[in-house]
PDB file of C-alpha atoms in Angstrom:
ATOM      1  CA  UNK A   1    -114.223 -98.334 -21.710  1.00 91.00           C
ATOM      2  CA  UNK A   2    -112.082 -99.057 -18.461  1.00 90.00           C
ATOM      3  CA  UNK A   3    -113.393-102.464 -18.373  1.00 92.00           C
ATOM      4  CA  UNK A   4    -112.307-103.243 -22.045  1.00 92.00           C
ATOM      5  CA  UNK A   5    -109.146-101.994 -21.546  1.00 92.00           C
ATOM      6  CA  UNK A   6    -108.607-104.086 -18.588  1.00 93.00           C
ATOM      7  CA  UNK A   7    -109.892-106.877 -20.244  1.00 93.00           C
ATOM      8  CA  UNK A   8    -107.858-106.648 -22.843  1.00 93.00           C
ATOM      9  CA  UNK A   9    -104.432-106.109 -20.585  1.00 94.00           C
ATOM     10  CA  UNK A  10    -105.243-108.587 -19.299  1.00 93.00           C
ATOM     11  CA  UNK A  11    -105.484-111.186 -22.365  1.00 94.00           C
ATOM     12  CA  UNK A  12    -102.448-110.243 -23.258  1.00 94.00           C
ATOM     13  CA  UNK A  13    -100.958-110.449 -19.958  1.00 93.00           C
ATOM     14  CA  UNK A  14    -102.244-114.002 -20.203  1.00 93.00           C
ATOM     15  CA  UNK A  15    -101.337-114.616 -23.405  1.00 93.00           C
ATOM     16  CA  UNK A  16     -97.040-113.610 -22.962  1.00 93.00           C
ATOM     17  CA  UNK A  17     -97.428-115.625 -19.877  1.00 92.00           C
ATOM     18  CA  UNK A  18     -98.679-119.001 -21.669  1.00 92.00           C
ATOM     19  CA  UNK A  19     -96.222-117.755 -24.693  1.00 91.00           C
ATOM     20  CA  UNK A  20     -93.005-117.588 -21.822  1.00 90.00           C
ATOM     21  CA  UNK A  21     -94.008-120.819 -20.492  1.00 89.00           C
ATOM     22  CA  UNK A  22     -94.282-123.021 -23.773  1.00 90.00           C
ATOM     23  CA  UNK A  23     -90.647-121.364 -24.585  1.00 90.00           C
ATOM     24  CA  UNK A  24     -89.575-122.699 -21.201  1.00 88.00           C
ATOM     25  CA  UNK A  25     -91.431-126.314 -21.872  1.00 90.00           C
ATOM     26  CA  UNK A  26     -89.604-125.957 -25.289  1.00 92.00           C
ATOM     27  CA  UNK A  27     -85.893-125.776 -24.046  1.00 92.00           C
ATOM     28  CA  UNK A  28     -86.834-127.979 -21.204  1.00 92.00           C
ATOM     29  CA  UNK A  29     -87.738-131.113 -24.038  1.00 93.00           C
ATOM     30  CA  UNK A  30     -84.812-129.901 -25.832  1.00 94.00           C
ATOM     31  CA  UNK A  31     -82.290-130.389 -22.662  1.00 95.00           C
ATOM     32  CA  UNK A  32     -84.148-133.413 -21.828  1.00 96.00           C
ATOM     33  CA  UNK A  33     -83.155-134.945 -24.986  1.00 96.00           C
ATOM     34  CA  UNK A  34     -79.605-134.027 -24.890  1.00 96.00           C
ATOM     35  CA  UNK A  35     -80.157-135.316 -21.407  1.00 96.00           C
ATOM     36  CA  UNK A  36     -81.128-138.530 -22.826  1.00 96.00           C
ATOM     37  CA  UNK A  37     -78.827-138.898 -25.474  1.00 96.00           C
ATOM     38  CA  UNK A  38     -75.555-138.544 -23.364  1.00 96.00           C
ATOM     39  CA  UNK A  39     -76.462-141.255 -21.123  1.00 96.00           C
ATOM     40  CA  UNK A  40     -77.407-143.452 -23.844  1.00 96.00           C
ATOM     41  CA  UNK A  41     -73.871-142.677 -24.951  1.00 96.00           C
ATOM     42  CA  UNK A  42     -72.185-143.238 -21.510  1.00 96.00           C
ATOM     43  CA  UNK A  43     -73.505-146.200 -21.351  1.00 96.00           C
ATOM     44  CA  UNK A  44     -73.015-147.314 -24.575  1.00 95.00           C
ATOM     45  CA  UNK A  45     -68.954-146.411 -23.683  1.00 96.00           C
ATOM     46  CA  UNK A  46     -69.341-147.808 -19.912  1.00 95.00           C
ATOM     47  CA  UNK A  47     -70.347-151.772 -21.956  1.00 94.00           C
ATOM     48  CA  UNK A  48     -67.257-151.369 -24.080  1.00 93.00           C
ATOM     49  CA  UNK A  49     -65.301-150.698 -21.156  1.00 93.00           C
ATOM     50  CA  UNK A  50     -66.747-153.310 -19.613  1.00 92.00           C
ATOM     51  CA  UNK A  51     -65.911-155.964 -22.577  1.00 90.00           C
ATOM     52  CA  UNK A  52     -62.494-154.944 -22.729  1.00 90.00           C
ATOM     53  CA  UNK A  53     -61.568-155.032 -19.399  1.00 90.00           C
ATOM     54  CA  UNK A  54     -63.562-158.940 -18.749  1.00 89.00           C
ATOM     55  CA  UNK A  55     -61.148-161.655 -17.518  1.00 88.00           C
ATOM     56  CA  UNK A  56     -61.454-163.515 -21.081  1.00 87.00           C
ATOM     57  CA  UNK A  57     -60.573-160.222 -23.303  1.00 88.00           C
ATOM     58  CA  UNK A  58     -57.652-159.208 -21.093  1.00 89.00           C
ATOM     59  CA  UNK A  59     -56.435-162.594 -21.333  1.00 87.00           C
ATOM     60  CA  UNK A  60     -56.975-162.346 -24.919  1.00 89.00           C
ATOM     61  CA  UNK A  61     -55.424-159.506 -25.583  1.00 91.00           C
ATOM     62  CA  UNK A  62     -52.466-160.761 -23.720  1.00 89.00           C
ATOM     63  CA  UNK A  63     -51.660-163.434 -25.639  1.00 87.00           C
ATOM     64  CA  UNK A  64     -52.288-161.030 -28.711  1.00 90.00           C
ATOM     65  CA  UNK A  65     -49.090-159.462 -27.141  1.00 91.00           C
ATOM     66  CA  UNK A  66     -47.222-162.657 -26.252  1.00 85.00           C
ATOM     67  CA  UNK A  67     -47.544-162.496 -22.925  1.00 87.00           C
ATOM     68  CA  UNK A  68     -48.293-166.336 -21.124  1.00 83.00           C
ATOM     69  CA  UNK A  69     -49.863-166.736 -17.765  1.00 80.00           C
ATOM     70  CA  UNK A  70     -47.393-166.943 -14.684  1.00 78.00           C
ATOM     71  CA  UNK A  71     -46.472-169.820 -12.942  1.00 74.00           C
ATOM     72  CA  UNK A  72     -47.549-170.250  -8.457  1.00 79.00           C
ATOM     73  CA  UNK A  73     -46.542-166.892  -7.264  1.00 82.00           C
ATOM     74  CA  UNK A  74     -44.573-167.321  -3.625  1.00 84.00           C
ATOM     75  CA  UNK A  75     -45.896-165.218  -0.875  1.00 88.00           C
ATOM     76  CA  UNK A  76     -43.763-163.300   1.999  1.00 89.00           C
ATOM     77  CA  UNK A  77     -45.705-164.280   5.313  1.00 89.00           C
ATOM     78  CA  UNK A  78     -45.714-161.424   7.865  1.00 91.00           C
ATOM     79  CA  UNK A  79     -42.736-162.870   9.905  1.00 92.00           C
ATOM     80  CA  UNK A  80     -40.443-162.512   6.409  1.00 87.00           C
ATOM     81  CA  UNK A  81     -40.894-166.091   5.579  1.00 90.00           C
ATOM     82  CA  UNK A  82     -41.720-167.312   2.130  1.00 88.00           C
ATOM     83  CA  UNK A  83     -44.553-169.286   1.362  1.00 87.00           C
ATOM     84  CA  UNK A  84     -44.523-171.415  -1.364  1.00 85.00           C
ATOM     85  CA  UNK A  85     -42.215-171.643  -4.530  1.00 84.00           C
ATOM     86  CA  UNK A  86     -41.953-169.640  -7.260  1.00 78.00           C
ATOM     87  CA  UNK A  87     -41.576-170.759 -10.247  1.00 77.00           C
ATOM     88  CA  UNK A  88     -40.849-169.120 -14.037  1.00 76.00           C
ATOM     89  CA  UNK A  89     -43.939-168.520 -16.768  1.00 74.00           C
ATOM     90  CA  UNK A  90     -44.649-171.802 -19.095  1.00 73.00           C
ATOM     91  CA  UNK A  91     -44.644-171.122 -22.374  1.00 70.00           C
ATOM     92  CA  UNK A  92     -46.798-173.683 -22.975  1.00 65.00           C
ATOM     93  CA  UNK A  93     -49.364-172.503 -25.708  1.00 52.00           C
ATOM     94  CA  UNK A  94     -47.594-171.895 -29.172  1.00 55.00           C
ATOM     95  CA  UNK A  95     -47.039-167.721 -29.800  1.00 50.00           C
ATOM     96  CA  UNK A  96     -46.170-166.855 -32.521  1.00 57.00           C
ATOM     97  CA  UNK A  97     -42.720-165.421 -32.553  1.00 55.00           C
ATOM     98  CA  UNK A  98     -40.707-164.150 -35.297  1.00 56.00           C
ATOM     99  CA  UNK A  99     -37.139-165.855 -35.527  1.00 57.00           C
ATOM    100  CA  UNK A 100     -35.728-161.766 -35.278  1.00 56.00           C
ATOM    101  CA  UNK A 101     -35.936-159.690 -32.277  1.00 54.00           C
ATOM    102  CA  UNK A 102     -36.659-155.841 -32.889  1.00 53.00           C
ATOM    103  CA  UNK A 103     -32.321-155.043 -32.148  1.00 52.00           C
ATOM    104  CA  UNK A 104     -30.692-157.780 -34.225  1.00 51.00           C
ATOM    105  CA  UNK A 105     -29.758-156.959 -37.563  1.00 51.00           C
ATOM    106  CA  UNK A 106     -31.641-158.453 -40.787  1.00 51.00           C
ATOM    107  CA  UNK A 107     -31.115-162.191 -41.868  1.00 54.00           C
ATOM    108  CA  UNK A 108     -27.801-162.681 -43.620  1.00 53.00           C
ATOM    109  CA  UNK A 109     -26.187-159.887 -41.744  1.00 51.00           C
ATOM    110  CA  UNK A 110     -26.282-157.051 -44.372  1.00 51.00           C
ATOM    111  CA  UNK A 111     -27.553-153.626 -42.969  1.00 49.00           C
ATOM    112  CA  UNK A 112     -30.884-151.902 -43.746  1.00 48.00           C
ATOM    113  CA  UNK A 113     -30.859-150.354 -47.178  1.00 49.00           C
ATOM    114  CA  UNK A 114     -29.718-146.536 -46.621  1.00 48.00           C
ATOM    115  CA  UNK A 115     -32.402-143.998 -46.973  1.00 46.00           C
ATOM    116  CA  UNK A 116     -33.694-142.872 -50.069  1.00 48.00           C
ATOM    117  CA  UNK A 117     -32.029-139.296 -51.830  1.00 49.00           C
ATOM    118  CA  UNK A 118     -35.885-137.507 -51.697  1.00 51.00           C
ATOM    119  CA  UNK A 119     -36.355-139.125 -47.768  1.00 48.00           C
ATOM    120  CA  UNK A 120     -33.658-136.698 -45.950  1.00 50.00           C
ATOM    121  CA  UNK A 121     -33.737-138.901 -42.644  1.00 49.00           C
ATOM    122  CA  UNK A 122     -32.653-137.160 -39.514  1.00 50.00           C
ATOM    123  CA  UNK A 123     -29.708-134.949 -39.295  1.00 53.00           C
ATOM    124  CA  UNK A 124     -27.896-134.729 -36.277  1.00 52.00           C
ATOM    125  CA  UNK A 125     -25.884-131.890 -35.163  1.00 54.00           C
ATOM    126  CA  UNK A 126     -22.119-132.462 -35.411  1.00 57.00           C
ATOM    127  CA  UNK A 127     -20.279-132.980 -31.957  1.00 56.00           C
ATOM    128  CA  UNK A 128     -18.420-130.262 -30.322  1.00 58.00           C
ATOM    129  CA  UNK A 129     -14.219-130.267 -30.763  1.00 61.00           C
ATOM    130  CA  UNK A 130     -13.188-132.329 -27.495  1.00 59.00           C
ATOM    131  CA  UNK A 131     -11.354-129.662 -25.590  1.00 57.00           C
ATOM    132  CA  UNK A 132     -14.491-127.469 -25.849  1.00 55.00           C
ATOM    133  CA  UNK A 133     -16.755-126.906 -22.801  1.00 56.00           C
ATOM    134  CA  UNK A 134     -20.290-128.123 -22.262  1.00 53.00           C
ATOM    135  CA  UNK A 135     -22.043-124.996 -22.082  1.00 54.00           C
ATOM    136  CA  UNK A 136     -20.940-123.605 -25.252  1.00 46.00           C
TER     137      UNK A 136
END
């Protein structure tokens, strides 16, 4: 009867170890995965970083922006003398510009239609009397 018993304790000693280590193996395929799938995503971010920040797509961009390359640059030697001249940035391919800068006032110098009754717009807070102090 002894040796039944401590057959069977130990079965089922054997048989909660095997069941502890397949849960282990389990969360160890699971992390390996999630393991797996951020680096596939880092690198999938790192590439796009790496197109956007080429020589081709900055310039790109640039342009996008209106920006034009710079003329020779002029370098300061290490006695303070100037090497080289500088000279301004060519406009030389065509941006596209519109004829109204962002501060000028519409074409045909009428102002911006006023805002509409139901669009309140911002409301300022009227300005102290002039003899009053700052603080209050």
């Amino acid at each position: 009867m002894l040796v039944v018993v401590l057959l069977s304790a130990g079965l089922l000693g054997l048989l909660m170890l095997n069941t502890a280590l397949n849960q282990g193996s389990i969360k160890l395929a699971r992390l390996q995965k999630q393991t797996t799938e951020a680096t596939d995503q880092q690198q999938t971010l790192q590439h796009q970083i790496d197109q956007q920040s080429a020589p081709d797509a900055l310039e790109r961009r640039a342009r996008e922006l209106g920006m034009v390359p710079g003329g020779d640059p002029a370098f300061l030697g290490d006695d303070g003398k100037v090497l080289g001249t500088p000279k301004e940035a060519q406009d030389s391919p065509p941006v596209k510009r519109s004829g109204n800068e962002p501060w000028q006032s519409p074409p045909g110098g009428q102002p911006s239609p006023a805002a509409s009754p139901t669009d309140p717009g911002v409301e300022l807070a009227p300005l102290p009397p002039a003899g009053a102090s700052p603080a209050a």
